[in-house]
XYZ file of C-alpha atoms in Angstrom:
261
model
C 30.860 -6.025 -9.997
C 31.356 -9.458 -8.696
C 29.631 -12.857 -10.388
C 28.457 -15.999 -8.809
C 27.200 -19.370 -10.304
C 23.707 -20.138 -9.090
C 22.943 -23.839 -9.196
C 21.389 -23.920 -12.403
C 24.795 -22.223 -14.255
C 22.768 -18.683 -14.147
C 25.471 -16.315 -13.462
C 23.921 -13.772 -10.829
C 25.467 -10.279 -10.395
C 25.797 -8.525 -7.501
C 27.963 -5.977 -5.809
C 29.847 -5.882 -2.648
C 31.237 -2.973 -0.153
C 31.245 -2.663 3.036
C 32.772 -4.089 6.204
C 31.083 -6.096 8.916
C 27.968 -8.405 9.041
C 26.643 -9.660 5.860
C 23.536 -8.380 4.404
C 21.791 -8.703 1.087
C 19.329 -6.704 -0.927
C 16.673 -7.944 -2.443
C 14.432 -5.954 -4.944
C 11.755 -6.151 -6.446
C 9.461 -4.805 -9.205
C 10.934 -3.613 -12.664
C 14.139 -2.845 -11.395
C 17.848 -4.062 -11.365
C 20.208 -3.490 -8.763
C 20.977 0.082 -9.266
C 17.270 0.749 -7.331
C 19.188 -0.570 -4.125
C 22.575 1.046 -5.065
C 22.586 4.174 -2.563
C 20.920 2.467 0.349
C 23.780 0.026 -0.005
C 26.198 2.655 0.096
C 24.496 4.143 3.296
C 24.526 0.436 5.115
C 28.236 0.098 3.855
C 29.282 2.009 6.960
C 28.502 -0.604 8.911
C 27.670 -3.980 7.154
C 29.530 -6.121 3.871
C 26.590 -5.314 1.532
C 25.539 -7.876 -1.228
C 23.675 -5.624 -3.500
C 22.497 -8.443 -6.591
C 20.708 -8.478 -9.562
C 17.839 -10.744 -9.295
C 18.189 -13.344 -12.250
C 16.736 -11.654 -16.036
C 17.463 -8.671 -14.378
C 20.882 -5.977 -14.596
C 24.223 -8.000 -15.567
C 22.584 -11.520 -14.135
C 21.668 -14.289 -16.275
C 18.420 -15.294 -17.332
C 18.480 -19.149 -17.631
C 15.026 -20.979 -19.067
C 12.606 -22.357 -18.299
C 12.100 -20.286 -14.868
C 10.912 -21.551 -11.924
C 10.454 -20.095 -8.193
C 12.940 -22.503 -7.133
C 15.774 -20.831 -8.577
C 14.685 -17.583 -7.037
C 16.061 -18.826 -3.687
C 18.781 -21.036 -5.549
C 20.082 -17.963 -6.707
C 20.083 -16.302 -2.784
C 21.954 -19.255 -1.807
C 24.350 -18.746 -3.727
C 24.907 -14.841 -2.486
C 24.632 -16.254 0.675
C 27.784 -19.094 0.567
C 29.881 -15.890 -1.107
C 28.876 -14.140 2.052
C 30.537 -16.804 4.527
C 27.684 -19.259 4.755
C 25.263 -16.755 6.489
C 23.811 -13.750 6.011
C 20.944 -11.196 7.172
C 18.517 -10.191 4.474
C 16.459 -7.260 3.875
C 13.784 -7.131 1.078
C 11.668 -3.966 -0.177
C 8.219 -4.562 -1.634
C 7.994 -7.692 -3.974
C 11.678 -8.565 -2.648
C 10.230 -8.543 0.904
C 7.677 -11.296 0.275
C 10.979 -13.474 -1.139
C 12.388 -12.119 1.537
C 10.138 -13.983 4.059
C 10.002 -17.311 1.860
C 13.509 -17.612 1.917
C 13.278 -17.903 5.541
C 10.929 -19.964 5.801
C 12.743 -22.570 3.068
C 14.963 -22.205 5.889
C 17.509 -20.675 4.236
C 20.806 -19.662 6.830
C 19.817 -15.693 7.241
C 20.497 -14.540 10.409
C 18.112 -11.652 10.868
C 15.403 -10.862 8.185
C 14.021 -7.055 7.743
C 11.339 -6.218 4.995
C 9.830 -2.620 3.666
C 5.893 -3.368 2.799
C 5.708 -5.906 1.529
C 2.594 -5.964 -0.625
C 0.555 -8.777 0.340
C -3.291 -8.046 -0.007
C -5.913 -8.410 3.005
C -9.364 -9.194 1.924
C -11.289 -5.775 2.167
C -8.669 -3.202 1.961
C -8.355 -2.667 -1.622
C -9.367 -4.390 -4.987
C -7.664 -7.943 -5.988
C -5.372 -8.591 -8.369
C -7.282 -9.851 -11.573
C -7.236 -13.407 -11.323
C -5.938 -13.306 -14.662
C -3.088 -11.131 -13.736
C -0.158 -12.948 -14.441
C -1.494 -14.532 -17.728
C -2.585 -10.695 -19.122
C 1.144 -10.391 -18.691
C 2.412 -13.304 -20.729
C 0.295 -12.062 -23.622
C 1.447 -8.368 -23.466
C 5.392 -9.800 -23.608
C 4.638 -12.098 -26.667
C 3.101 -8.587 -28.678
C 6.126 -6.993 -27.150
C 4.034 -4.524 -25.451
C 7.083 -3.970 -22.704
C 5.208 -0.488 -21.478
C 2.080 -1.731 -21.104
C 3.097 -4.341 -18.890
C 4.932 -1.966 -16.481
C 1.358 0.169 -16.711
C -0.507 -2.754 -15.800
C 1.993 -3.737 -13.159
C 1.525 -0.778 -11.615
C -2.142 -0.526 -11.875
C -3.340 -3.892 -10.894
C -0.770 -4.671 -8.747
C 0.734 -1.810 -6.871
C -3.009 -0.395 -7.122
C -1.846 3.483 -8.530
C -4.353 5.142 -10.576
C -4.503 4.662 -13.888
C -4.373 8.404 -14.237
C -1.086 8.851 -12.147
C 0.576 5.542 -14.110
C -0.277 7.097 -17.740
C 2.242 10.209 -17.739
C 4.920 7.975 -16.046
C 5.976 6.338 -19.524
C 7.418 10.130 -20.241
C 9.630 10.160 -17.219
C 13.504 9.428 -17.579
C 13.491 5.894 -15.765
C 10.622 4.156 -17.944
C 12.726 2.749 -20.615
C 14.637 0.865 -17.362
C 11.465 -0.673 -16.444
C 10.389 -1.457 -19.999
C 13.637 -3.864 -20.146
C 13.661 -5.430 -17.639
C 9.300 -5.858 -17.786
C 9.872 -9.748 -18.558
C 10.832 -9.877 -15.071
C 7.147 -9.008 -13.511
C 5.879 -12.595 -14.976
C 8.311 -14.497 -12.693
C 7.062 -12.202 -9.826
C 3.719 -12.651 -10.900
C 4.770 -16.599 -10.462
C 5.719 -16.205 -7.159
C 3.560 -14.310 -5.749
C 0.044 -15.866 -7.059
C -3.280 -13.802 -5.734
C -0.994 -12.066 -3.527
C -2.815 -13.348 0.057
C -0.722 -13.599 2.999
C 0.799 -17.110 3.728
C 0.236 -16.907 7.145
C 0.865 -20.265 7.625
C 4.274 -20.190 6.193
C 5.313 -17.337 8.328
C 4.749 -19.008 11.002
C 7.348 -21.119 10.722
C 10.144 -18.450 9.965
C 13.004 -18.940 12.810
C 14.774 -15.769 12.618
C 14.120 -12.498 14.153
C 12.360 -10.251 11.819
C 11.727 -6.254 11.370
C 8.607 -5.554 9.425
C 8.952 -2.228 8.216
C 6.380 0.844 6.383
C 5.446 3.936 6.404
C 1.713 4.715 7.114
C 0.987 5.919 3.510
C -0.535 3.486 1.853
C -3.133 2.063 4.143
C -3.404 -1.256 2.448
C 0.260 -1.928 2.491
C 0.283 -1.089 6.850
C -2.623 -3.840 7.090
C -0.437 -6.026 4.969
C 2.792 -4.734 7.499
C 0.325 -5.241 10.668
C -0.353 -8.981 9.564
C 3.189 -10.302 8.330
C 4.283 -8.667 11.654
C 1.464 -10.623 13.537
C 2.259 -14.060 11.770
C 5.941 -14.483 12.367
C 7.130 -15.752 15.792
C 9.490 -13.357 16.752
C 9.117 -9.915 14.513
C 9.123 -6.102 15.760
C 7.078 -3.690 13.670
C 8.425 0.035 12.965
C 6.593 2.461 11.100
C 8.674 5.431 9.068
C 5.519 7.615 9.443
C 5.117 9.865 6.098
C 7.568 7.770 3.683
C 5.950 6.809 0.774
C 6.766 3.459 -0.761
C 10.058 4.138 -2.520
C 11.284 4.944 0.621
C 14.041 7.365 1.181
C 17.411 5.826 1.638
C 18.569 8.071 4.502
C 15.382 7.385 6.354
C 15.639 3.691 6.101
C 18.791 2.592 6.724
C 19.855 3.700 10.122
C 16.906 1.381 11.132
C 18.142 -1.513 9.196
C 21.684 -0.861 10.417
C 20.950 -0.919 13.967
C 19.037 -4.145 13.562
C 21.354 -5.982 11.472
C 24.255 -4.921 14.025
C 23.148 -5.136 17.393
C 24.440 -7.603 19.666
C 27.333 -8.065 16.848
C 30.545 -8.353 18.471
């Protein structure tokens, strides 16, 4: 594990293996940098992988007040221990700060993202416009699992039924700690509409990656693909949204490598 001083003084975490281009992983959701852990070692084969902890998450630091801002502070920092440069690839909530980076112009080279959940009027129900607030009061009663259940619910739009018997399963006390985390997503990502007007502007080639599961999220994939300049769309038909590693990442590799000499 390897440490770097974000602007702010937050130290952020993150891990590095690999040899050749530089790519980070972002993630997203109630999860620390272990989520990301064996794609990285799949992508290691061919690119130096900067596998962080997003800031309140894992070993980083969790410097108050937040603000968005040091989101991409915090990349910035990844990216100067990466040379100065770097591609990116986000999954989910990580791909929509994913594409803002970018378009804050940050220096990423090439910019691949896994569904990234941005909601189309008309293909499933909006987040309660209350959303992020509901969350702020669960954390002050130190209700931890209901915020990951209404995370889930009203955000990644799972049944209710389907969410419920998840708080038995191995990996929910993970999500519970790190469930303060969902209020600075919740921060970023507002209503959750597309910012089509922002992605316009993103510079970089871009790979907008799903897998023709979730309906919603392949509108969503269909649109960010449709609003950036110069983006390719690939569909991993039949993976679900936690994607399988070894399905993903000969995809990424061969973008983030070609024309690398």
């Amino acid at each position: 594990m390897n440490k770097v001083i974000s602007q702010d003084g937050t130290a952020i975490a993150f891990d590095r293996i690999g040899q050749g281009p530089a790519v980070i992983l972002i993630g997203a959701g109630p999860t620390d940098r272990s989520a990301n852990a064996p794609l990285a070692e799949l992508l290691a084969k061919d690119l130096t992988v900067y596998n962080y902890d997003r800031r309140g998450r894992g070993d980083s630091g969790d410097t108050a007040p937040y603000a968005v801002d040091r989101e991409f502070e915090d990349i910035e920092a990844i990216i100067g221990e990466a040379g100065g440069s770097a591609h990116v690839y986000g999954t989910s909530g990580g791909g929509m700060i994913a594409l803002e980076a970018a378009a804050r112009g940050l220096a990423i080279g090439r910019l691949a993202v896994w569904e990234a959940p941005y909601i189309l009027p008309g293909t499933r129900p909006p987040v309660p416009a209350d959303y992020r607030e509901q969350l702020v009061e669960l954390l002050a009663a130190d209700r931890r699992g209901d915020m990951c259940e209404l995370f889930l619910t009203a955000a990644a739009g799972l049944p209710a039924e389907f969410v419920t018997p998840m708080r038995d399963f191995p990996g929910w006390s993970a999500m519970e700690s790190v469930a303060h985390t969902l209020i600075y997503d919740a921060t970023i990502t507002g209503d959750f509409s597309l910012p089509a007007d922002r992605l316009a502007g993103v510079a970089v080639p871009a790979l907008v990656i799903d897998g023709e599961t979730i309906p919603w999220m392949s509108s969503a994939a269909r649109a960010v693909a449709e609003a950036l300049p110069d983006a390719r769309r690939v569909s991993l038909t039949g993976q679900p949204h936690n994607v399988a590693p070894e399905a993903i990442a000969p995809v990424l590799a061969e973008f983030f490598t070609r024309d690398a000499a």
